[in-house]
mmCIF file of C-alpha atoms and ligand atoms in Angstrom:
data_model
loop_
_atom_site.group_PDB
_atom_site.id
_atom_site.type_symbol
_atom_site.label_atom_id
_atom_site.label_comp_id
_atom_site.label_asym_id
_atom_site.label_seq_id
_atom_site.Cartn_x
_atom_site.Cartn_y
_atom_site.Cartn_z
ATOM 1 C CA MET G 1239 -27.175 -82.437 53.543
ATOM 2 C CA ASP G 1240 -27.821 -80.438 50.376
ATOM 3 C CA ALA G 1241 -27.550 -83.556 48.259
ATOM 4 C CA ILE G 1242 -30.030 -85.377 50.480
ATOM 5 C CA VAL G 1243 -32.462 -82.486 50.336
ATOM 6 C CA LYS G 1244 -32.104 -82.335 46.576
ATOM 7 C CA ARG G 1245 -32.947 -85.989 46.252
ATOM 8 C CA ILE G 1246 -36.005 -85.632 48.481
ATOM 9 C CA ILE G 1247 -37.168 -82.548 46.580
ATOM 10 C CA LYS G 1248 -37.051 -84.483 43.338
ATOM 11 C CA GLN G 1249 -39.489 -86.924 44.891
ATOM 12 C CA VAL G 1250 -41.679 -84.083 46.094
ATOM 13 C CA LYS G 1251 -41.732 -82.635 42.585
ATOM 14 C CA LYS G 1252 -43.253 -85.902 41.462
ATOM 15 C CA GLY G 1253 -45.989 -85.305 44.012
ATOM 16 C CA ASP G 1254 -44.776 -87.650 46.722
ATOM 17 C CA HIS G 1255 -46.390 -86.725 50.025
ATOM 18 C CA ASN G 1256 -44.151 -88.912 52.129
ATOM 19 C CA ALA G 1257 -41.042 -87.259 50.751
ATOM 20 C CA PHE G 1258 -42.516 -83.901 51.642
ATOM 21 C CA GLY G 1259 -43.080 -85.189 55.161
ATOM 22 C CA GLU G 1260 -39.325 -85.622 55.422
ATOM 23 C CA ILE G 1261 -38.839 -82.024 54.314
ATOM 24 C CA VAL G 1262 -41.262 -80.794 56.951
ATOM 25 C CA GLU G 1263 -39.412 -82.781 59.592
ATOM 26 C CA LEU G 1264 -36.097 -81.311 58.489
ATOM 27 C CA TYR G 1265 -37.164 -77.673 58.479
ATOM 28 C CA LYS G 1266 -40.129 -77.374 60.803
ATOM 29 C CA ASP G 1267 -38.158 -76.032 63.769
ATOM 30 C CA LYS G 1268 -36.357 -73.384 61.741
ATOM 31 C CA VAL G 1269 -39.461 -72.241 59.919
ATOM 32 C CA TYR G 1270 -41.455 -72.169 63.124
ATOM 33 C CA HIS G 1271 -38.675 -70.260 64.831
ATOM 34 C CA ILE G 1272 -38.636 -67.584 62.130
ATOM 35 C CA SER G 1273 -42.418 -67.253 62.280
ATOM 36 C CA TYR G 1274 -42.434 -67.130 66.047
ATOM 37 C CA ARG G 1275 -39.798 -64.429 66.243
ATOM 38 C CA MET G 1276 -41.545 -62.415 63.568
ATOM 39 C CA LEU G 1277 -44.998 -62.640 65.134
ATOM 40 C CA GLY G 1278 -44.358 -63.241 68.812
ATOM 41 C CA ASN G 1279 -47.420 -65.431 69.159
ATOM 42 C CA LYS G 1280 -47.396 -69.206 69.227
ATOM 43 C CA GLN G 1281 -50.707 -69.803 67.513
ATOM 44 C CA GLU G 1282 -50.017 -67.360 64.723
ATOM 45 C CA ALA G 1283 -46.515 -68.683 64.354
ATOM 46 C CA GLU G 1284 -47.857 -72.198 63.906
ATOM 47 C CA ASP G 1285 -50.439 -71.035 61.368
ATOM 48 C CA VAL G 1286 -47.859 -69.191 59.337
ATOM 49 C CA ALA G 1287 -45.294 -71.979 59.525
ATOM 50 C CA GLN G 1288 -47.860 -74.531 58.362
ATOM 51 C CA GLU G 1289 -49.029 -72.280 55.593
ATOM 52 C CA ALA G 1290 -45.424 -71.824 54.493
ATOM 53 C CA PHE G 1291 -44.969 -75.557 54.083
ATOM 54 C CA ILE G 1292 -48.264 -75.979 52.281
ATOM 55 C CA ARG G 1293 -47.323 -73.212 49.854
ATOM 56 C CA ALA G 1294 -43.934 -74.739 49.342
ATOM 57 C CA PHE G 1295 -45.609 -77.996 48.456
ATOM 58 C CA THR G 1296 -48.183 -76.548 46.090
ATOM 59 C CA ASN G 1297 -45.596 -74.345 44.386
ATOM 60 C CA ILE G 1298 -42.806 -76.881 44.281
ATOM 61 C CA ASP G 1299 -42.839 -76.787 40.474
ATOM 62 C CA ARG G 1300 -41.579 -73.226 40.672
ATOM 63 C CA PHE G 1301 -38.644 -74.187 42.811
ATOM 64 C CA GLU G 1302 -35.477 -74.589 40.824
ATOM 65 C CA ILE G 1303 -33.766 -77.732 41.934
ATOM 66 C CA ASN G 1304 -30.274 -76.253 41.792
ATOM 67 C CA ARG G 1305 -31.022 -73.463 44.214
ATOM 68 C CA LYS G 1306 -30.876 -73.732 47.941
ATOM 69 C CA PHE G 1307 -34.174 -75.045 49.212
ATOM 70 C CA SER G 1308 -33.956 -73.452 52.659
ATOM 71 C CA THR G 1309 -33.559 -70.002 51.092
ATOM 72 C CA TRP G 1310 -36.730 -70.467 49.116
ATOM 73 C CA LEU G 1311 -38.619 -71.892 52.075
ATOM 74 C CA TYR G 1312 -37.538 -69.137 54.456
ATOM 75 C CA ARG G 1313 -38.570 -66.551 51.887
ATOM 76 C CA ILE G 1314 -42.064 -67.992 51.788
ATOM 77 C CA ALA G 1315 -42.240 -68.039 55.589
ATOM 78 C CA THR G 1316 -40.882 -64.509 55.989
ATOM 79 C CA ASN G 1317 -43.272 -63.084 53.402
ATOM 80 C CA LEU G 1318 -46.249 -64.804 54.994
ATOM 81 C CA ALA G 1319 -45.268 -63.462 58.400
ATOM 82 C CA ILE G 1320 -44.880 -59.926 57.041
ATOM 83 C CA ASP G 1321 -48.275 -60.201 55.317
ATOM 84 C CA ARG G 1322 -49.798 -61.334 58.557
ATOM 85 C CA LEU G 1323 -48.325 -58.369 60.396
ATOM 86 C CA ARG G 1324 -49.610 -55.946 57.784
ATOM 87 C CA LYS G 1325 -53.126 -57.313 57.929
ATOM 88 C CA LYS G 1326 -53.185 -57.359 61.673
ATOM 89 C CA ARG G 1327 -52.421 -53.777 62.458
ATOM 90 C CA PRO G 1328 -51.357 -51.768 59.486
ATOM 91 C CA ASP G 1329 -50.103 -48.774 61.410
ATOM 92 C CA TYR G 1330 -49.179 -50.223 64.744
ATOM 93 C CA TYR G 1331 -45.663 -51.024 63.747
ATOM 94 C CA LEU G 1332 -44.657 -47.497 62.983
ATOM 95 C CA ASP G 1333 -43.168 -48.617 59.781
ATOM 96 C CA ALA G 1334 -44.737 -46.055 57.517
ATOM 97 C CA GLU G 1335 -42.393 -44.003 55.443
ATOM 98 C CA ILE G 1336 -42.991 -40.332 56.010
ATOM 99 C CA ALA G 1337 -43.148 -38.276 52.848
ATOM 100 C CA GLY G 1338 -39.925 -36.508 52.063
ATOM 101 C CA THR G 1339 -37.835 -38.395 54.572
ATOM 102 C CA GLU G 1340 -36.432 -41.115 52.428
ATOM 103 C CA GLY G 1341 -35.580 -44.157 54.434
ATOM 104 C CA LEU G 1342 -36.391 -42.469 57.704
ATOM 105 C CA THR G 1343 -39.251 -44.135 59.461
ATOM 106 C CA MET G 1344 -41.327 -42.833 62.271
ATOM 107 C CA TYR G 1345 -39.553 -45.331 64.380
ATOM 108 C CA SER G 1346 -36.146 -43.898 63.833
ATOM 109 C CA GLN G 1347 -37.487 -40.416 64.408
ATOM 110 C CA LEU G 1348 -38.936 -41.433 67.701
ATOM 111 C CA ALA G 1349 -35.791 -43.267 68.553
ATOM 112 C CA ALA G 1350 -33.797 -40.182 67.787
ATOM 113 C CA ASN G 1351 -35.800 -38.276 70.356
ATOM 114 C CA GLU G 1352 -35.337 -41.130 72.767
ATOM 115 C CA GLU G 1353 -39.056 -41.275 73.361
ATOM 116 C CA LEU G 1354 -40.333 -44.685 72.553
ATOM 117 C CA PRO G 1355 -44.054 -45.271 72.789
ATOM 118 C CA ASP G 1356 -43.646 -48.544 74.575
ATOM 119 C CA GLU G 1357 -43.743 -47.883 78.293
ATOM 120 C CA LYS G 1358 -43.420 -51.495 79.339
ATOM 121 C CA VAL G 1359 -40.554 -52.271 81.588
ATOM 122 C CA VAL G 1360 -38.607 -54.937 79.834
ATOM 123 C CA SER G 1361 -36.497 -57.379 81.661
ATOM 124 C CA ILE G 1362 -33.732 -58.192 79.288
ATOM 125 C CA GLU G 1363 -32.802 -61.358 81.117
ATOM 126 C CA THR G 1364 -36.002 -63.156 80.308
ATOM 127 C CA GLN G 1365 -36.903 -64.863 77.116
ATOM 128 C CA GLN G 1366 -39.989 -62.729 76.846
ATOM 129 C CA GLY G 1367 -37.611 -59.810 77.049
ATOM 130 C CA ILE G 1368 -35.761 -60.882 73.964
ATOM 131 C CA GLN G 1369 -38.949 -61.601 72.094
ATOM 132 C CA GLN G 1370 -40.404 -58.278 73.156
ATOM 133 C CA GLU G 1371 -37.349 -56.434 71.943
ATOM 134 C CA ILE G 1372 -37.468 -58.207 68.616
ATOM 135 C CA LEU G 1373 -41.130 -57.302 68.301
ATOM 136 C CA ASN G 1374 -40.320 -53.705 68.990
ATOM 137 C CA LEU G 1375 -38.326 -53.593 65.806
ATOM 138 C CA PRO G 1376 -40.219 -52.570 62.689
ATOM 139 C CA PRO G 1377 -40.906 -55.692 60.586
ATOM 140 C CA LYS G 1378 -38.435 -54.856 57.878
ATOM 141 C CA TYR G 1379 -35.564 -54.561 60.327
ATOM 142 C CA ARG G 1380 -36.966 -57.433 62.316
ATOM 143 C CA SER G 1381 -36.794 -59.956 59.486
ATOM 144 C CA ALA G 1382 -33.202 -59.050 58.702
ATOM 145 C CA ILE G 1383 -32.212 -59.199 62.368
ATOM 146 C CA ILE G 1384 -33.912 -62.562 62.905
ATOM 147 C CA LEU G 1385 -32.283 -64.125 59.881
ATOM 148 C CA LYS G 1386 -28.906 -62.765 60.881
ATOM 149 C CA TYR G 1387 -28.861 -63.434 64.618
ATOM 150 C CA ILE G 1388 -31.419 -66.135 65.249
ATOM 151 C CA GLN G 1389 -30.840 -68.171 62.101
ATOM 152 C CA GLU G 1390 -27.202 -67.136 61.760
ATOM 153 C CA LEU G 1391 -27.373 -66.744 58.016
ATOM 154 C CA SER G 1392 -24.886 -64.878 55.867
ATOM 155 C CA LEU G 1393 -25.687 -61.425 54.484
ATOM 156 C CA LYS G 1394 -25.779 -62.919 51.017
ATOM 157 C CA GLU G 1395 -28.285 -65.561 52.015
ATOM 158 C CA ILE G 1396 -30.423 -62.999 53.807
ATOM 159 C CA SER G 1397 -30.377 -60.820 50.715
ATOM 160 C CA GLU G 1398 -31.640 -63.766 48.671
ATOM 161 C CA ILE G 1399 -34.350 -64.592 51.163
ATOM 162 C CA LEU G 1400 -35.580 -61.024 51.401
ATOM 163 C CA GLU G 1401 -34.938 -60.360 47.712
ATOM 164 C CA LEU G 1402 -33.040 -57.213 48.536
ATOM 165 C CA PRO G 1403 -29.544 -56.022 47.655
ATOM 166 C CA VAL G 1404 -26.884 -56.903 50.225
ATOM 167 C CA ALA G 1405 -26.374 -53.181 50.908
ATOM 168 C CA THR G 1406 -30.014 -52.782 51.903
ATOM 169 C CA VAL G 1407 -29.820 -55.821 54.145
ATOM 170 C CA LYS G 1408 -26.780 -54.311 55.841
ATOM 171 C CA THR G 1409 -28.594 -51.039 56.397
ATOM 172 C CA ARG G 1410 -31.512 -52.837 57.955
ATOM 173 C CA ILE G 1411 -29.308 -54.841 60.242
ATOM 174 C CA HIS G 1412 -27.459 -51.688 61.269
ATOM 175 C CA ARG G 1413 -30.704 -49.906 62.033
ATOM 176 C CA GLY G 1414 -32.012 -52.913 63.905
ATOM 177 C CA ARG G 1415 -28.855 -53.015 65.980
ATOM 178 C CA GLU G 1416 -29.071 -49.295 66.649
ATOM 179 C CA ALA G 1417 -32.711 -49.487 67.712
ATOM 180 C CA LEU G 1418 -31.950 -52.363 70.025
ATOM 181 C CA ARG G 1419 -28.903 -50.616 71.457
ATOM 182 C CA LYS G 1420 -30.987 -47.598 72.352
ATOM 183 C CA ARG G 1421 -33.687 -49.662 73.973
ATOM 184 C CA LEU G 1422 -31.306 -51.776 75.966
ATOM 185 C CA ARG G 1423 -29.533 -48.701 77.212
ATOM 186 C CA ASN G 1424 -32.788 -47.098 78.315
ATOM 187 C CA GLY G 1425 -34.223 -50.306 79.744
ATOM 188 C CA MET J 894 -21.573 -38.146 70.821
ATOM 189 C CA LYS J 895 -19.157 -36.113 68.822
ATOM 190 C CA CYS J 896 -17.563 -38.452 66.326
ATOM 191 C CA GLU J 897 -20.813 -40.091 65.390
ATOM 192 C CA LYS J 898 -21.044 -40.899 61.756
ATOM 193 C CA GLU J 899 -17.688 -42.112 60.702
ATOM 194 C CA ALA J 900 -16.893 -44.046 63.847
ATOM 195 C CA VAL J 901 -20.348 -45.656 64.017
ATOM 196 C CA LEU J 902 -20.158 -46.764 60.410
ATOM 197 C CA LEU J 903 -16.844 -48.329 61.168
ATOM 198 C CA MET J 904 -18.300 -50.105 64.184
ATOM 199 C CA HIS J 905 -21.030 -51.676 62.098
ATOM 200 C CA LYS J 906 -18.522 -52.678 59.511
ATOM 201 C CA VAL J 907 -16.503 -54.440 62.183
ATOM 202 C CA LEU J 908 -19.614 -56.126 63.570
ATOM 203 C CA ASP J 909 -20.557 -57.279 60.070
ATOM 204 C CA GLN J 910 -17.064 -58.754 59.861
ATOM 205 C CA GLU J 911 -16.418 -56.784 56.757
ATOM 206 C CA ALA J 912 -13.765 -54.425 58.078
ATOM 207 C CA THR J 913 -10.211 -54.718 56.863
ATOM 208 C CA ALA J 914 -7.353 -55.229 59.302
ATOM 209 C CA THR J 915 -6.463 -51.568 58.939
ATOM 210 C CA GLU J 916 -10.021 -50.476 59.676
ATOM 211 C CA LYS J 917 -10.112 -52.644 62.779
ATOM 212 C CA LEU J 918 -6.901 -51.072 64.010
ATOM 213 C CA GLN J 919 -8.298 -47.685 63.207
ATOM 214 C CA LEU J 920 -11.390 -48.341 65.313
ATOM 215 C CA ASN J 921 -9.399 -49.801 68.203
ATOM 216 C CA TYR J 922 -7.129 -46.826 68.138
ATOM 217 C CA HIS J 923 -10.072 -44.459 68.262
ATOM 218 C CA LEU J 924 -11.814 -46.378 71.025
ATOM 219 C CA LYS J 925 -8.763 -46.048 73.237
ATOM 220 C CA SER J 926 -8.978 -42.328 73.146
ATOM 221 C CA CYS J 927 -12.765 -41.836 73.003
ATOM 222 C CA ALA J 928 -14.884 -43.004 75.929
ATOM 223 C CA ASP J 929 -18.173 -42.169 74.179
ATOM 224 C CA CYS J 930 -17.420 -44.393 71.236
ATOM 225 C CA ARG J 931 -16.127 -47.083 73.561
ATOM 226 C CA ASP J 932 -19.473 -47.161 75.347
ATOM 227 C CA TYR J 933 -21.345 -46.998 72.103
ATOM 228 C CA PHE J 934 -19.469 -49.931 70.642
ATOM 229 C CA GLU J 935 -19.911 -51.895 73.833
ATOM 230 C CA GLU J 936 -23.677 -51.288 73.670
ATOM 231 C CA LEU J 937 -23.859 -52.484 70.097
ATOM 232 C CA ARG J 938 -22.039 -55.621 71.024
ATOM 233 C CA GLU J 939 -24.379 -56.166 73.917
ATOM 234 C CA ALA J 940 -27.314 -55.799 71.554
ATOM 235 C CA GLU J 941 -25.752 -58.497 69.398
ATOM 236 C CA SER J 942 -25.097 -60.948 72.188
ATOM 237 C CA PHE J 943 -28.546 -60.242 73.542
ATOM 238 C CA LEU J 944 -30.033 -61.401 70.245
ATOM 239 C CA GLN J 945 -27.694 -64.335 70.052
ATOM 240 C CA SER J 946 -28.801 -65.495 73.477
ATOM 241 C CA ALA J 947 -32.338 -66.111 72.232
ATOM 242 C CA PRO J 948 -33.064 -69.762 72.946
ATOM 243 C CA GLU J 949 -33.998 -72.246 70.258
ATOM 244 C CA VAL J 950 -37.683 -72.581 69.625
ATOM 245 C CA ARG J 951 -39.148 -75.872 68.481
ATOM 246 C CA ALA J 952 -42.210 -76.479 66.382
ATOM 247 C CA PRO J 953 -45.124 -77.731 68.507
ATOM 248 C CA ASN J 954 -45.990 -81.419 68.684
ATOM 249 C CA GLY J 955 -47.967 -82.810 65.807
ATOM 250 C CA PHE J 956 -46.781 -80.078 63.480
ATOM 251 C CA THR J 957 -45.814 -82.369 60.613
ATOM 252 C CA SER J 958 -49.016 -84.379 60.647
ATOM 253 C CA LYS J 959 -51.058 -81.180 60.661
ATOM 254 C CA VAL J 960 -49.213 -79.987 57.584
ATOM 255 C CA MET J 961 -49.584 -83.323 55.869
ATOM 256 C CA ALA J 962 -53.312 -83.378 56.537
ATOM 257 C CA GLN J 963 -53.701 -80.082 54.686
ATOM 258 C CA LEU J 964 -51.831 -81.011 51.541
ATOM 259 C CA PRO J 965 -53.856 -81.408 48.364
ATOM 260 C CA ALA J 966 -54.651 -85.021 47.487
ATOM 261 C CA GLU J 967 -51.817 -87.014 46.109
ATOM 262 C CA LYS J 968 -51.957 -88.306 42.578
ATOM 263 C CA LYS J 969 -52.908 -91.959 42.362
ATOM 264 C CA THR J 970 -49.865 -92.877 40.328
ATOM 265 C CA VAL J 971 -47.564 -91.537 43.018
ATOM 266 C CA ARG J 972 -49.253 -93.404 45.843
ATOM 267 C CA PHE J 973 -49.196 -96.400 43.733
ATOM 268 C CA LYS J 974 -45.537 -96.278 42.792
ATOM 269 C CA ARG J 975 -44.654 -95.909 46.427
ATOM 270 C CA TRP J 976 -46.952 -98.767 47.286
ATOM 271 C CA MET J 977 -45.123 -100.944 44.784
ATOM 272 C CA LYS J 978 -41.816 -100.042 46.375
ATOM 273 C CA MET J 979 -43.146 -100.931 49.769
ATOM 274 C CA HIS J 980 -44.653 -104.224 48.670
ATOM 275 C CA PRO J 981 -42.270 -105.633 46.114
ATOM 276 C CA LEU J 982 -43.303 -109.214 46.702
ATOM 277 C CA LEU J 983 -46.989 -108.637 46.369
ATOM 278 C CA THR J 984 -46.361 -106.457 43.335
ATOM 279 C CA ALA J 985 -44.388 -109.232 41.712
ATOM 280 C CA ALA J 986 -47.055 -111.756 42.650
ATOM 281 C CA VAL J 987 -49.871 -109.694 41.223
ATOM 282 C CA LEU J 988 -47.894 -109.025 38.094
ATOM 283 C CA PHE J 989 -47.304 -112.726 37.724
ATOM 284 C CA PHE J 990 -50.981 -113.551 38.089
ATOM 285 C CA ILE J 991 -51.999 -110.890 35.675
ATOM 286 C CA LEU J 992 -49.596 -112.106 33.079
ATOM 287 C CA MET J 993 -50.779 -115.650 33.619
ATOM 288 C CA THR J 994 -54.457 -114.950 33.682
ATOM 289 C CA GLY J 995 -54.086 -112.282 31.072
ATOM 290 C CA SER J 996 -53.057 -114.830 28.539
ATOM 291 C CA LEU J 997 -55.525 -117.398 29.791
ATOM 292 C CA TYR J 998 -58.599 -115.224 29.852
ATOM 293 C CA ALA J 999 -57.881 -112.480 27.428
ATOM 294 C CA SER J 1000 -61.108 -113.276 25.643
ATOM 295 C CA TRP J 1001 -63.340 -112.270 28.513
ATOM 296 C CA THR J 1002 -64.655 -109.030 27.340
ATOM 297 C CA SER J 1003 -68.045 -108.654 28.849
ATOM 298 C CA GLU J 1004 -69.698 -109.269 32.132
ATOM 299 C CA ASN J 1005 -72.029 -111.854 30.615
ATOM 300 C CA GLU J 1006 -69.162 -113.887 29.415
ATOM 301 C CA LEU J 1007 -67.618 -113.459 32.742
ATOM 302 C CA SER J 1008 -70.516 -114.907 34.651
ATOM 303 C CA SER J 1009 -71.006 -117.781 32.308
ATOM 304 C CA LEU J 1010 -67.342 -118.479 32.226
ATOM 305 C CA SER J 1011 -66.822 -118.771 35.909
ATOM 306 C CA GLY J 1012 -69.223 -121.554 36.463
ATOM 307 C CA ASN J 1013 -68.047 -122.053 39.951
ATOM 308 C CA LEU J 1014 -68.373 -118.376 40.787
ATOM 309 C CA THR J 1015 -71.434 -116.212 40.397
ATOM 310 C CA PHE J 1016 -71.630 -112.553 39.596
ATOM 311 C CA ASP J 1017 -74.226 -110.229 41.049
ATOM 312 C CA LYS J 1018 -74.422 -107.446 38.523
ATOM 313 C CA GLU J 1019 -76.489 -105.110 40.640
ATOM 314 C CA ARG J 1020 -74.081 -105.185 43.520
ATOM 315 C CA ASN J 1021 -71.110 -105.529 41.192
ATOM 316 C CA THR J 1022 -70.043 -108.434 43.304
ATOM 317 C CA VAL J 1023 -68.332 -111.686 42.527
ATOM 318 C CA ILE J 1024 -69.621 -114.424 44.779
ATOM 319 C CA VAL J 1025 -67.922 -117.601 45.803
ATOM 320 C CA PRO J 1026 -71.113 -119.576 46.523
ATOM 321 C CA GLU J 1027 -71.619 -121.691 49.559
ATOM 322 C CA GLY J 1028 -70.127 -125.125 49.162
ATOM 323 C CA GLU J 1029 -67.725 -124.026 46.419
ATOM 324 C CA VAL J 1030 -64.002 -124.384 46.897
ATOM 325 C CA VAL J 1031 -61.531 -122.277 44.945
ATOM 326 C CA ARG J 1032 -58.176 -123.941 44.961
ATOM 327 C CA GLY J 1033 -55.449 -121.374 44.759
ATOM 328 C CA ASP J 1034 -55.712 -117.600 44.809
ATOM 329 C CA LEU J 1035 -58.588 -115.383 43.874
ATOM 330 C CA ILE J 1036 -57.849 -111.948 42.491
ATOM 331 C CA VAL J 1037 -60.751 -109.634 41.821
ATOM 332 C CA LYS J 1038 -60.378 -106.245 40.227
ATOM 333 C CA ASN J 1039 -62.934 -103.425 40.149
ATOM 334 C CA ARG J 1040 -65.510 -105.735 41.703
ATOM 335 C CA ASN J 1041 -66.554 -106.558 45.177
ATOM 336 C CA VAL J 1042 -66.163 -110.073 46.322
ATOM 337 C CA GLU J 1043 -68.332 -112.060 48.651
ATOM 338 C CA ILE J 1044 -67.074 -115.303 50.025
ATOM 339 C CA GLU J 1045 -69.655 -117.811 51.140
ATOM 340 C CA GLY J 1046 -67.644 -120.836 50.138
ATOM 341 C CA GLU J 1047 -63.984 -121.478 50.540
ATOM 342 C CA VAL J 1048 -60.814 -120.048 48.978
ATOM 343 C CA GLN J 1049 -57.797 -122.144 49.671
ATOM 344 C CA GLY J 1050 -55.278 -119.579 48.532
ATOM 345 C CA ASP J 1051 -55.049 -115.810 48.990
ATOM 346 C CA VAL J 1052 -57.763 -113.357 48.155
ATOM 347 C CA VAL J 1053 -56.665 -110.079 46.590
ATOM 348 C CA VAL J 1054 -59.333 -107.454 46.097
ATOM 349 C CA ILE J 1055 -58.150 -104.638 43.876
ATOM 350 C CA ASN J 1056 -60.273 -101.542 44.065
ATOM 351 C CA GLY J 1057 -63.261 -103.273 45.564
ATOM 352 C CA GLU J 1058 -64.809 -104.399 48.797
ATOM 353 C CA ARG J 1059 -64.655 -107.772 50.428
ATOM 354 C CA TYR J 1060 -67.518 -109.396 52.266
ATOM 355 C CA MET J 1061 -67.119 -112.535 54.242
ATOM 356 C CA ALA J 1062 -70.147 -114.636 54.995
ATOM 357 C CA SER J 1063 -70.051 -116.326 58.348
ATOM 358 C CA ALA J 1064 -69.580 -119.678 56.650
ATOM 359 C CA GLY J 1065 -66.953 -118.285 54.256
ATOM 360 C CA LYS J 1066 -63.386 -119.363 54.608
ATOM 361 C CA VAL J 1067 -60.082 -118.109 53.232
ATOM 362 C CA ASN J 1068 -57.034 -120.158 54.004
ATOM 363 C CA GLY J 1069 -54.472 -117.731 52.650
ATOM 364 C CA LYS J 1070 -54.016 -114.024 53.204
ATOM 365 C CA ILE J 1071 -56.563 -111.408 52.326
ATOM 366 C CA GLU J 1072 -55.253 -108.248 50.701
ATOM 367 C CA GLU J 1073 -57.336 -105.282 49.794
ATOM 368 C CA VAL J 1074 -55.542 -103.051 47.371
ATOM 369 C CA ASP J 1075 -56.639 -99.655 46.193
ATOM 370 C CA HIS J 1076 -53.384 -98.229 45.011
ATOM 371 C CA ILE J 1077 -52.502 -100.680 42.379
ATOM 372 C CA VAL J 1078 -55.309 -100.040 39.952
ATOM 373 C CA GLU J 1079 -53.439 -97.961 37.477
ATOM 374 C CA TRP J 1080 -50.471 -100.167 37.388
ATOM 375 C CA VAL J 1081 -52.637 -103.221 36.902
ATOM 376 C CA TRP J 1082 -54.453 -101.388 34.198
ATOM 377 C CA TYR J 1083 -51.218 -100.588 32.493
ATOM 378 C CA GLN J 1084 -50.075 -104.176 32.673
ATOM 379 C CA ILE J 1085 -53.355 -105.427 31.345
ATOM 380 C CA LYS J 1086 -53.146 -103.122 28.379
ATOM 381 C CA LYS J 1087 -49.726 -104.468 27.686
ATOM 382 C CA VAL J 1088 -50.843 -108.048 27.854
ATOM 383 C CA SER J 1089 -54.060 -107.651 26.005
ATOM 384 C CA SER J 1090 -56.140 -104.976 24.419
ATOM 385 C CA ASP J 1091 -59.237 -106.539 25.865
ATOM 386 C CA THR J 1092 -60.789 -105.494 29.069
ATOM 387 C CA ILE J 1093 -60.460 -107.979 31.812
ATOM 388 C CA ASP J 1094 -62.703 -107.550 34.742
ATOM 389 C CA LEU J 1095 -62.116 -110.547 36.828
ATOM 390 C CA PHE J 1096 -59.202 -112.724 37.460
ATOM 391 C CA SER J 1097 -59.325 -115.959 39.247
ATOM 392 C CA SER J 1098 -56.262 -118.022 39.205
ATOM 393 C CA ASP J 1099 -55.567 -121.483 40.351
ATOM 394 C CA ALA J 1100 -52.282 -123.027 39.556
ATOM 395 C CA THR J 1101 -53.347 -126.587 40.206
ATOM 396 C CA SER J 1102 -56.769 -126.899 38.690
ATOM 397 C CA LYS J 1103 -57.054 -123.826 36.449
ATOM 398 C CA ASN J 1104 -59.953 -122.611 38.488
ATOM 399 C CA LYS J 1105 -62.125 -125.627 37.943
ATOM 400 C CA VAL J 1106 -63.921 -126.569 41.059
ATOM 401 C CA PRO J 1107 -64.664 -130.198 41.635
HETATM 402 ZN ZN1 ZN I 280 -15.407 -41.190 69.329
#
């Protein structure tokens, strides 16, 4: 698989549109899935996923052929999704760091008091339930959780995608798990 | 929960599959004696399997073509190389004709010469169009580059229009295939430069009568 992708990418680097079409076919579901889980909205997910591929194409010269293409592609998609979230509602996601409480977000403070702002009754059996729970995670935990559990990537790969140390990725996954545990227990 | 920190850290380590055998035993041992931690661990595992149960999501229909439609225009050379790969026979044929005609008509350097030269064909400068006049018969193939071609007479072979338009008059007749080629320009250009330093605007090739029309 990697060898095939490498060969196709070489064609893409020469500017071959058709070769890039093969790349889109190979990765469209995964990239769309990441975007959808990050944003929770089909239209936005499609926009972001398309944009990710277009950026990959226009920046293909910057991609080093010996690296893993999916890592690079998922990084573009994740960053675009996070940008989109920031622009949409900068403070809605309760992700702001509070001065003097290093690493503690408003979210975890609220969670500690067991008073989450979201009053919606969530049915955990439904698909919407899962998506809703993922969306309730602050984006920085959300991306790590999605890559780990939805895409089933290794911690090392996630750390490369998010450009964070493995230790930080672990922390985010732990916090994501904790947040979800609390919500599931209360739901 | 009393034993929070240490036990919870251990739980996450186990869930990350980074705990040693000893640490796993240590956690199991603790869970046996501590109901709170047992519940806690169970909840974490439920959170995990909850996430893992998320169904696959597929990209919507037409996704790829939408992406492709938004890509910046492809370089001509790329299109053209791919075109050559897809049409090896035609590529070889065109190359052959160019080499042939290249040596035959390397002296055609201007449009005037061109029109006088091709007595059987006429050239409409204003419309940049090579015309096969009514009643004329071109035996063999007609290849026209960077010009339009209008066929009022008859071409017994194929007509290849490279980077130009083709008009057929109602009385016009082509016995062979008609190919309109846009991609090949640069390659043709390259080949021409190799064959001759002159500029060749029009090729008409006829294996049997060297383009002389009776
Ligand atoms: Zn305990």
